[in-house]
PDB file of C-alpha atoms in Angstrom:
ATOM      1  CA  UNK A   1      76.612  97.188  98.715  1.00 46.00           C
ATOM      2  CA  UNK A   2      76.786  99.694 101.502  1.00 48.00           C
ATOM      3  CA  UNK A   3      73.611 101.916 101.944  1.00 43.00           C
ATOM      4  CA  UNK A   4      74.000 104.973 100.630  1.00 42.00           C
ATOM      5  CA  UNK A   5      73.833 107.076 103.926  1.00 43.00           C
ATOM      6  CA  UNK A   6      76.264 106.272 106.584  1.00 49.00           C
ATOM      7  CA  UNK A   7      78.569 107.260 109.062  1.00 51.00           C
ATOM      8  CA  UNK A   8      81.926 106.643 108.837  1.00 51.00           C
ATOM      9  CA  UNK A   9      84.218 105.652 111.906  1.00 52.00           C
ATOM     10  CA  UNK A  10      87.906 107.879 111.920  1.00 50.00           C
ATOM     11  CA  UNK A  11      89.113 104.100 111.839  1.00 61.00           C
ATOM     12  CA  UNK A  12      87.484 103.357 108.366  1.00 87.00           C
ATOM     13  CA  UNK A  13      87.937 106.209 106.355  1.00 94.00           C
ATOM     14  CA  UNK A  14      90.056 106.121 103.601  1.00 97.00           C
ATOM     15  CA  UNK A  15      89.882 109.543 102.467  1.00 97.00           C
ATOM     16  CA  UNK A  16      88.658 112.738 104.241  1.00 97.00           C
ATOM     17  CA  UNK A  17      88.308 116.441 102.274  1.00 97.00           C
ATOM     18  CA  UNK A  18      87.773 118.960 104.366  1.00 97.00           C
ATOM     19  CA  UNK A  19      86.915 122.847 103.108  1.00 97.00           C
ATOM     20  CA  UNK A  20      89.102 121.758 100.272  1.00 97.00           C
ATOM     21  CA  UNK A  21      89.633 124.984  97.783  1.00 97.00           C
ATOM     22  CA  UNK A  22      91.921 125.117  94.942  1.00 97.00           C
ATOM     23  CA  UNK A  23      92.658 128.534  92.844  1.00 96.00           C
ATOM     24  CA  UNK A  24      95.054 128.949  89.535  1.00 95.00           C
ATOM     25  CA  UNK A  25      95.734 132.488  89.382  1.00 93.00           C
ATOM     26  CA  UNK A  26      92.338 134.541  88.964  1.00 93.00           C
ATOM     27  CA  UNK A  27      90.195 130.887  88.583  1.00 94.00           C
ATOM     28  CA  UNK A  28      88.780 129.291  91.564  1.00 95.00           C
ATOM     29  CA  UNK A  29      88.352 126.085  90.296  1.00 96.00           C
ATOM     30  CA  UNK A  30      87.080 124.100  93.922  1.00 96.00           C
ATOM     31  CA  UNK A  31      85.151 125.830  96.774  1.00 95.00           C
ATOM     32  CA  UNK A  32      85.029 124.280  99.736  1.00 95.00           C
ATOM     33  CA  UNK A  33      84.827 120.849  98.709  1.00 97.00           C
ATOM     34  CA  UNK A  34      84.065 118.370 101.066  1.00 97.00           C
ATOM     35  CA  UNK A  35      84.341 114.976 100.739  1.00 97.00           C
ATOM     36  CA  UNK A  36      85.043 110.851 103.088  1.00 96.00           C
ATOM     37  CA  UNK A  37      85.344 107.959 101.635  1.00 97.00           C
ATOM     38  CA  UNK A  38      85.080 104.601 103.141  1.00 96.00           C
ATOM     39  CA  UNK A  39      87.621 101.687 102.867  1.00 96.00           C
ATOM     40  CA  UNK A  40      86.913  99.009 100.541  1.00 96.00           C
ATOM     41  CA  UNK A  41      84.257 101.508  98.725  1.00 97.00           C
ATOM     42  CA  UNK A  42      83.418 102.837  95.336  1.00 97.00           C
ATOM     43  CA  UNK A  43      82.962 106.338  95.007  1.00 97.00           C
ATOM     44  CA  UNK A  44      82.026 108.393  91.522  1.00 97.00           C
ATOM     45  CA  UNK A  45      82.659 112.033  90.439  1.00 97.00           C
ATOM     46  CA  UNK A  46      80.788 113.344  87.625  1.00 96.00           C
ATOM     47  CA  UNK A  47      80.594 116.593  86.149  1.00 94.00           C
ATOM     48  CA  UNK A  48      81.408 118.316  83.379  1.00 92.00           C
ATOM     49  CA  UNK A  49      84.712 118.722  81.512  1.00 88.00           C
ATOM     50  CA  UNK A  50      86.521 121.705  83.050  1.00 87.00           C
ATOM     51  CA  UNK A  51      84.704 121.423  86.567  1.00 91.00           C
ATOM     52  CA  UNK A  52      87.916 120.284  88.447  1.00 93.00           C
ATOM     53  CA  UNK A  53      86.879 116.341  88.855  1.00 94.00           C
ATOM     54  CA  UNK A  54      90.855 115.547  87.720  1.00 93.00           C
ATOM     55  CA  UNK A  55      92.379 118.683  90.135  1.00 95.00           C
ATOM     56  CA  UNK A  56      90.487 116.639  92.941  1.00 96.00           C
ATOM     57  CA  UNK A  57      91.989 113.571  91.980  1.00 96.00           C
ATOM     58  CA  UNK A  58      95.350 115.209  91.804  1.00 95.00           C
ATOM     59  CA  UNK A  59      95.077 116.551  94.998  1.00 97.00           C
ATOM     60  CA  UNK A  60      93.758 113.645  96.972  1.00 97.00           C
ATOM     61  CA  UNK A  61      96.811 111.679  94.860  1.00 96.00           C
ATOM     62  CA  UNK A  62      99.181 114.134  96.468  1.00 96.00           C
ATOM     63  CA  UNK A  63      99.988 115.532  93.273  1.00 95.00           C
ATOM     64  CA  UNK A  64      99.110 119.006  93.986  1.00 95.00           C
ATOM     65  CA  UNK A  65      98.482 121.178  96.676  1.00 95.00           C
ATOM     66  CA  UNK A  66      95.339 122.777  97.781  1.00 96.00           C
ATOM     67  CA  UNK A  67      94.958 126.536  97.923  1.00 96.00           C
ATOM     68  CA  UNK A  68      93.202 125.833 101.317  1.00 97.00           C
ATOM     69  CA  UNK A  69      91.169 123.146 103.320  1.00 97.00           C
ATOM     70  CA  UNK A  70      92.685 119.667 104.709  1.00 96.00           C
ATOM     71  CA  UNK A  71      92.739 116.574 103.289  1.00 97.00           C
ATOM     72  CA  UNK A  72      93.575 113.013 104.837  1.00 97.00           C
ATOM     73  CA  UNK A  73      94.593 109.492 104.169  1.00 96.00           C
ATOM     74  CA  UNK A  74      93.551 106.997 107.090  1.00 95.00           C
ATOM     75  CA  UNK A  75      94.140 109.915 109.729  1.00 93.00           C
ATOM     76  CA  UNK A  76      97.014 110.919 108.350  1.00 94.00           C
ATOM     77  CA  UNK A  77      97.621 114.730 106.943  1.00 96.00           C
ATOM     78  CA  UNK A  78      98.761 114.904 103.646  1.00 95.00           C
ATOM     79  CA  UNK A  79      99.343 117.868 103.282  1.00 93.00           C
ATOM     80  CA  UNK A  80     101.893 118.269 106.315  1.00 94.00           C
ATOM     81  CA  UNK A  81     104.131 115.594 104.711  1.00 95.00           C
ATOM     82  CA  UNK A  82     107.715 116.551 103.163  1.00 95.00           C
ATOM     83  CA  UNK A  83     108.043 115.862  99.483  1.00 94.00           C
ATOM     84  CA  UNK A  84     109.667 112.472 100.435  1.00 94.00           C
ATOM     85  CA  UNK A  85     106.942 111.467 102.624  1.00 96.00           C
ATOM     86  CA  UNK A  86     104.330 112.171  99.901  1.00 95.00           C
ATOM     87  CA  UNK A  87     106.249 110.258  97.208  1.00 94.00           C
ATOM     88  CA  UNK A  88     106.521 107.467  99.365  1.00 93.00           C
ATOM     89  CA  UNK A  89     103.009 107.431  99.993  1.00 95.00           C
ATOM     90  CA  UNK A  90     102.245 107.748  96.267  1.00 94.00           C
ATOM     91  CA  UNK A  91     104.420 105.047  95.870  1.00 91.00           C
ATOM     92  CA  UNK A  92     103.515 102.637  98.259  1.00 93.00           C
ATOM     93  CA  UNK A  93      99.565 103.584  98.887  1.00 96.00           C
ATOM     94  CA  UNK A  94      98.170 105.045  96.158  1.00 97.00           C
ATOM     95  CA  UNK A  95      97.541 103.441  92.431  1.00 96.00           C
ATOM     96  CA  UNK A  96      96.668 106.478  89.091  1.00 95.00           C
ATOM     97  CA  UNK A  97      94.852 105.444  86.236  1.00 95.00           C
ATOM     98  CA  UNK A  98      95.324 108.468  84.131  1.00 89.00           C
ATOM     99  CA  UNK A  99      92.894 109.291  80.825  1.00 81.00           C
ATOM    100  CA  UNK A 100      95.563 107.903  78.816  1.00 80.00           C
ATOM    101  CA  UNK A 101      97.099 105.227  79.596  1.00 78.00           C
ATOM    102  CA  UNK A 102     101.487 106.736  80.234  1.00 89.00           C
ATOM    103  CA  UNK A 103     102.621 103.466  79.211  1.00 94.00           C
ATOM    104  CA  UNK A 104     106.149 103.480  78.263  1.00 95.00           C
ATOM    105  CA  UNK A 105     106.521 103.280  74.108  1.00 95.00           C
ATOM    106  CA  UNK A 106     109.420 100.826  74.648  1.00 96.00           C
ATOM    107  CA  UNK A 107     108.079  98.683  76.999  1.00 97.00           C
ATOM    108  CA  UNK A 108     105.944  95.381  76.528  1.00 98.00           C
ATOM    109  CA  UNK A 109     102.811  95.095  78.577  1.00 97.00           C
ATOM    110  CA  UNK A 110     104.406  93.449  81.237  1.00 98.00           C
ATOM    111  CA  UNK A 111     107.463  95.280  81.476  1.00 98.00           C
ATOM    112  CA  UNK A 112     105.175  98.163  82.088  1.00 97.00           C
ATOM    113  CA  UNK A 113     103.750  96.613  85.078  1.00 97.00           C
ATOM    114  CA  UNK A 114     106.708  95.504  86.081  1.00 97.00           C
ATOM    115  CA  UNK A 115     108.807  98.498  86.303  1.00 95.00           C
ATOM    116  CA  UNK A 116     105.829 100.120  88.772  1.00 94.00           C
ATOM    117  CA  UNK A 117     106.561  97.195  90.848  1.00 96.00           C
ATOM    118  CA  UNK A 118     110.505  97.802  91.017  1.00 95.00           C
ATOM    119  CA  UNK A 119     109.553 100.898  92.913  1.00 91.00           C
ATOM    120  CA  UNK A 120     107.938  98.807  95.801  1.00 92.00           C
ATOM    121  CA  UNK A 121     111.506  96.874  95.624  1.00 92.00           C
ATOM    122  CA  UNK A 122     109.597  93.533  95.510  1.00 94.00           C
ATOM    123  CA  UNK A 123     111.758  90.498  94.215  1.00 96.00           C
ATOM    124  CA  UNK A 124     111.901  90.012  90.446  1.00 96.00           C
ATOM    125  CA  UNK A 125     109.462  86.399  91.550  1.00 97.00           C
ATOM    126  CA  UNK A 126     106.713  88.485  93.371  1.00 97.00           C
ATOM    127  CA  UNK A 127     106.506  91.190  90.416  1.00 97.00           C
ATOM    128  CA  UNK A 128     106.209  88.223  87.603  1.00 97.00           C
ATOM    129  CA  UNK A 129     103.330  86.855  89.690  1.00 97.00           C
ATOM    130  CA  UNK A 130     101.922  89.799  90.437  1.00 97.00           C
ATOM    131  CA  UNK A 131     102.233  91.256  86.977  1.00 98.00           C
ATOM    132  CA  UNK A 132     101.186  88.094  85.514  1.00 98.00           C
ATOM    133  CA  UNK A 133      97.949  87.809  87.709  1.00 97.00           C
ATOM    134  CA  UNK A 134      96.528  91.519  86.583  1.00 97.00           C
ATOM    135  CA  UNK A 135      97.044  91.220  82.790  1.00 98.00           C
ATOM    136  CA  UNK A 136      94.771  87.835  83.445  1.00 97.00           C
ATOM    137  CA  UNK A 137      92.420  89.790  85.274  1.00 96.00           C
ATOM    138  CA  UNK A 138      91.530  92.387  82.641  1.00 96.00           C
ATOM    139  CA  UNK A 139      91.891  89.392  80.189  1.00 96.00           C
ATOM    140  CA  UNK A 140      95.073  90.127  78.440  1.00 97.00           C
ATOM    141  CA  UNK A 141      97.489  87.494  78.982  1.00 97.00           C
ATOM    142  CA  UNK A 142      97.831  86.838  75.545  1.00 97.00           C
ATOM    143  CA  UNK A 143      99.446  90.727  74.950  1.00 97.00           C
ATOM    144  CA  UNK A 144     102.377  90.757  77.467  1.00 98.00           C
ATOM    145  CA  UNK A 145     104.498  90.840  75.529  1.00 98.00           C
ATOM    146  CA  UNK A 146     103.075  92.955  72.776  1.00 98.00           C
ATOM    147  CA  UNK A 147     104.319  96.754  72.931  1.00 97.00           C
ATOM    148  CA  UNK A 148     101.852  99.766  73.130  1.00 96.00           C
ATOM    149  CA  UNK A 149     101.689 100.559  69.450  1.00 96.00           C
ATOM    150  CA  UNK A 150     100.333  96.946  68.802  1.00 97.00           C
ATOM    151  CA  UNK A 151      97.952  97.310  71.174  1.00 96.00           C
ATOM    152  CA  UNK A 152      94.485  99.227  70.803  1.00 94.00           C
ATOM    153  CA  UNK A 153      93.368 102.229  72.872  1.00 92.00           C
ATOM    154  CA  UNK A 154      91.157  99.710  75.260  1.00 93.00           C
ATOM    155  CA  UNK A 155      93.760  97.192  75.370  1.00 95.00           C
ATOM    156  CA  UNK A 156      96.624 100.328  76.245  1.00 95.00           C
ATOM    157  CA  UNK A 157      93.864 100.952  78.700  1.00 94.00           C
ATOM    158  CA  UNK A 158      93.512  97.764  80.312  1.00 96.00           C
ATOM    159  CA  UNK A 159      97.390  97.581  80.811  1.00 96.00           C
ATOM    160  CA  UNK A 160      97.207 100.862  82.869  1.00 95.00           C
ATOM    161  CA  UNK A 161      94.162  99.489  85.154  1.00 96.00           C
ATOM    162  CA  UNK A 162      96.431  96.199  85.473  1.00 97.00           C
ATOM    163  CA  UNK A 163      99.347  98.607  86.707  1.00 97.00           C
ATOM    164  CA  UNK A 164      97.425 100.088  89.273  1.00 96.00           C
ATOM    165  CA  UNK A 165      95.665  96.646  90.259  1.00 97.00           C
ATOM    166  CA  UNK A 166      98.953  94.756  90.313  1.00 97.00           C
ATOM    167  CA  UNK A 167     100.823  97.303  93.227  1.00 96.00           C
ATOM    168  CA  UNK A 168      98.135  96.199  95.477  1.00 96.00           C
ATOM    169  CA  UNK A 169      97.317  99.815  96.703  1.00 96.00           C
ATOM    170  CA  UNK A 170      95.003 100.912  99.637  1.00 97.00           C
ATOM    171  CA  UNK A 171      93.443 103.210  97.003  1.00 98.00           C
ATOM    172  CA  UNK A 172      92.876 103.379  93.404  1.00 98.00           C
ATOM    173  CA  UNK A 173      91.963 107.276  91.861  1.00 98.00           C
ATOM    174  CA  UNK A 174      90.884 106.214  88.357  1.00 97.00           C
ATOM    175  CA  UNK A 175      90.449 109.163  86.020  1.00 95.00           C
ATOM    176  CA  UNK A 176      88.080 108.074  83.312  1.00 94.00           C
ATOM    177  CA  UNK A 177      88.817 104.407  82.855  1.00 94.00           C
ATOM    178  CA  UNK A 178      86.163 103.251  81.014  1.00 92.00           C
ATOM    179  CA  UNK A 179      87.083 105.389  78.681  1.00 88.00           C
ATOM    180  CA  UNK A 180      87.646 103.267  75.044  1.00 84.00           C
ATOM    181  CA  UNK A 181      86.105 100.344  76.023  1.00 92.00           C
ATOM    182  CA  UNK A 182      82.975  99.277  74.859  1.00 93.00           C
ATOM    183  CA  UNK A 183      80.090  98.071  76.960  1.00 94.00           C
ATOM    184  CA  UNK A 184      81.256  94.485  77.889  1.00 95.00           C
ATOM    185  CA  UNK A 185      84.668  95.442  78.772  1.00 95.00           C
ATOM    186  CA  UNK A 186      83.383  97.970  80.587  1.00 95.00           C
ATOM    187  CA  UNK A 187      80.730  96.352  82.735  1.00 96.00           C
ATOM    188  CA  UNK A 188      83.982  93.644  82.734  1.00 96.00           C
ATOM    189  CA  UNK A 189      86.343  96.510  84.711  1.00 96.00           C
ATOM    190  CA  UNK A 190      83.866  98.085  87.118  1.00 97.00           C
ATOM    191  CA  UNK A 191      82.833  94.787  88.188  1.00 97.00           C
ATOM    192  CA  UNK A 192      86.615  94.201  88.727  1.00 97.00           C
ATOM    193  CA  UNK A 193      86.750  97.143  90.199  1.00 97.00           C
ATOM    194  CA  UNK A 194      83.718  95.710  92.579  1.00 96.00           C
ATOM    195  CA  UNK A 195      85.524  92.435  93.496  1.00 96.00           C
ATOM    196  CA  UNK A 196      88.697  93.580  94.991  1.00 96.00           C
ATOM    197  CA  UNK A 197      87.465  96.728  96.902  1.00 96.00           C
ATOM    198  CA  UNK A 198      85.220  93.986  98.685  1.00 95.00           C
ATOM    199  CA  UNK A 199      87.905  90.794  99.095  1.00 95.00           C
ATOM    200  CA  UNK A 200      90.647  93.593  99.388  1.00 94.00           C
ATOM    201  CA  UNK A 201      89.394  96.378 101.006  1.00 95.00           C
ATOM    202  CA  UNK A 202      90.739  98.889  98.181  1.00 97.00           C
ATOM    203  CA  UNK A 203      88.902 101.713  97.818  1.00 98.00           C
ATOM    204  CA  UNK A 204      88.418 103.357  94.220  1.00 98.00           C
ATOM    205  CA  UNK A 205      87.635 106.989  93.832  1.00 98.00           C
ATOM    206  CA  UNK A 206      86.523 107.011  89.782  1.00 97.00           C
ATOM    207  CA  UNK A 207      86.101 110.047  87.744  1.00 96.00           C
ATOM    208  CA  UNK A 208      83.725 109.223  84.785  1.00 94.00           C
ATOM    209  CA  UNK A 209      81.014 110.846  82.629  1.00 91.00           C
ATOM    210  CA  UNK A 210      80.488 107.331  81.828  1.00 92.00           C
ATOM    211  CA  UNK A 211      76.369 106.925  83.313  1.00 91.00           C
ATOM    212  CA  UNK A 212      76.999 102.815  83.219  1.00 93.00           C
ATOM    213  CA  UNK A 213      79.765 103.577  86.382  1.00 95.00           C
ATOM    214  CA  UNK A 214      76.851 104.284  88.794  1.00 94.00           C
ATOM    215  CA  UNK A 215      75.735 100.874  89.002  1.00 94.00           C
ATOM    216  CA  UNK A 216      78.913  99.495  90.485  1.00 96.00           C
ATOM    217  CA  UNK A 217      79.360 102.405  92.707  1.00 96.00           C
ATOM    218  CA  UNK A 218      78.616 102.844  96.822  1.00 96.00           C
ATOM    219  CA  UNK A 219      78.316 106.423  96.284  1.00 96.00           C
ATOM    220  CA  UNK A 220      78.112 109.155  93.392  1.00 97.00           C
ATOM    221  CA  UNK A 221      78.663 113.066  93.419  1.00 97.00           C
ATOM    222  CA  UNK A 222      78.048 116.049  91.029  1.00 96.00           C
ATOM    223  CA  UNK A 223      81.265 118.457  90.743  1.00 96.00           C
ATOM    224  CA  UNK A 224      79.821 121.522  89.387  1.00 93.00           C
ATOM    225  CA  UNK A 225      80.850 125.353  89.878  1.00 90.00           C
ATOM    226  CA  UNK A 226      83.445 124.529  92.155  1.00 92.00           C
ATOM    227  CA  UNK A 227      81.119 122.236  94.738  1.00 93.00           C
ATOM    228  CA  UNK A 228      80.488 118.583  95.069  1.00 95.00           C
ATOM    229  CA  UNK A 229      76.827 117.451  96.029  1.00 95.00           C
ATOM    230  CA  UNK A 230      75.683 113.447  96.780  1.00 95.00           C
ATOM    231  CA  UNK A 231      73.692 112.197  93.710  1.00 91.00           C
ATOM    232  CA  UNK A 232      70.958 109.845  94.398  1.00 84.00           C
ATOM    233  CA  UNK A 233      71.346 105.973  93.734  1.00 81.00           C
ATOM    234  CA  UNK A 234      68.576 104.272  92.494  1.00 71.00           C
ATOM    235  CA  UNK A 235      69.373 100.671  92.124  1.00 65.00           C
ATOM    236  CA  UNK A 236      67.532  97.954  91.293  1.00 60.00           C
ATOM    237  CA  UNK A 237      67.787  94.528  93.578  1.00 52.00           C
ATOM    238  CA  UNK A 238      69.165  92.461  90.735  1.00 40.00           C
ATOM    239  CA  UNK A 239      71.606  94.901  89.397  1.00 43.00           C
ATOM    240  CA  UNK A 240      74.236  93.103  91.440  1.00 43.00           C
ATOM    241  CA  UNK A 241      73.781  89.879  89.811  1.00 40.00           C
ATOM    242  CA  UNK A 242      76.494  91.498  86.933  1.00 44.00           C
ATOM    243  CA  UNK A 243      79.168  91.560  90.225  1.00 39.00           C
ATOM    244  CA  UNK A 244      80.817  88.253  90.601  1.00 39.00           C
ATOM    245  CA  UNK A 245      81.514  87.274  93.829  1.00 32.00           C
TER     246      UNK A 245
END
């Protein structure tokens, strides 16, 4: 993993918050938050509930707008973009694992996946494969074609973190996604998570209050009173040994 204090290159950064402040009427929920992350890194929020860890997210996801400050995605100012250009980034750029999971009631487990993939207009081959491949990979090939309401909470879960996986985006904003799943599974995901930000340089931004995420993580910040400040990552050497290569 990447040492914890570093200097990233304009060419390599995946995300940049600058000054980043976000009000709702009265409320000032961020204050000046500032924020890079690197491709191909894991980066973790904490805080706690109500500290504005998901109106980050949102905003980095082009969701939501700030009240001031600048944020970028590889160089690029997101917040000059049209509504089209924003939805096409979200689109094409930029995978959301919500806190629950938005799968369609209707829908099998693949067909989820699959319809996400209609939006990149990929051939009806490519998003089989592709859907196929992520169920495997968070070990639920035997539940494509099993609807949400036969599925458990962790396995509802695991179909939204093979959505995201499966559009092959430059970066992943995961809100909570160990949420539901126990210990194995969970160490299962994050090292997952760990694999394809290094073999595909995807960067994951993960909000959690889960204190198991920080072992699979290049960085971690506190999100408290408005203001985000590094948290220290004390790792032992072997802890990687749980990261397949």
């Amino acid at each position: 993993m990447r040492n914890n204090n570093h200097r990233a290159s304009p060419t390599t950064l995946c995300v940049t918050v600058n000054r980043v402040e976000r009000r709702f009427g009265d409320v000032q929920v961020l204050r000046g938050v500032d924020l890079n992350v690197e491709r191909g890194e894991l980066a973790a929020l904490y805080g706690p509930s109500g500290s504005g860890k998901t109106t980050l997210l949102n905003l980095i996801g082009a969701l939501d707008r700030p009240t001031a400050g600048q944020i970028a995605f590889y160089g690029q100012d997101i917040l000059r973009m049209n509504d089209r250009a924003r939805t096409k980034l979200r689109r094409k750029s930029i995978g959301f694992i919500f806190q629950s999971s938005t799968l369609l009631p209707t829908y099998t487990a693949i067909e989820n996946i699959d319809l996400a993939l209609r939006l990149l207009k990929l051939n009806v081959f490519e998003r089989s494969r592709r859907a196929k491949s992520a169920l495997q990979a968070v070990g639920l090939s035997a539940w494509a074609n099993h609807v949400p309401d036969e599925l458990s909470g962790g396995q509802r879960q695991r179909v939204a973190i093979a959505r995201a996986l499966a559009m092959h985006p430059k970066l992943i904003l995961a809100d909570e996604p160990t949420s539901g799943l126990d210990t194995r599974l969970a160490r299962r995901m994050l090292a997952l998570f760990r694999s394809i930000a290094e073999t595909q340089g995807t960067t994951f931004l993960i909000v959690s209050h889960d204190p198991m995420v920080i072992e699979y993580v290049d960085h971690a910040y506190d999100l408290f009173d408005g203001q985000l400040t590094p948290r220290l990552i004390v790792r032992e050497e072997t802890s990687q040994e749980e990261i397949p290569c």
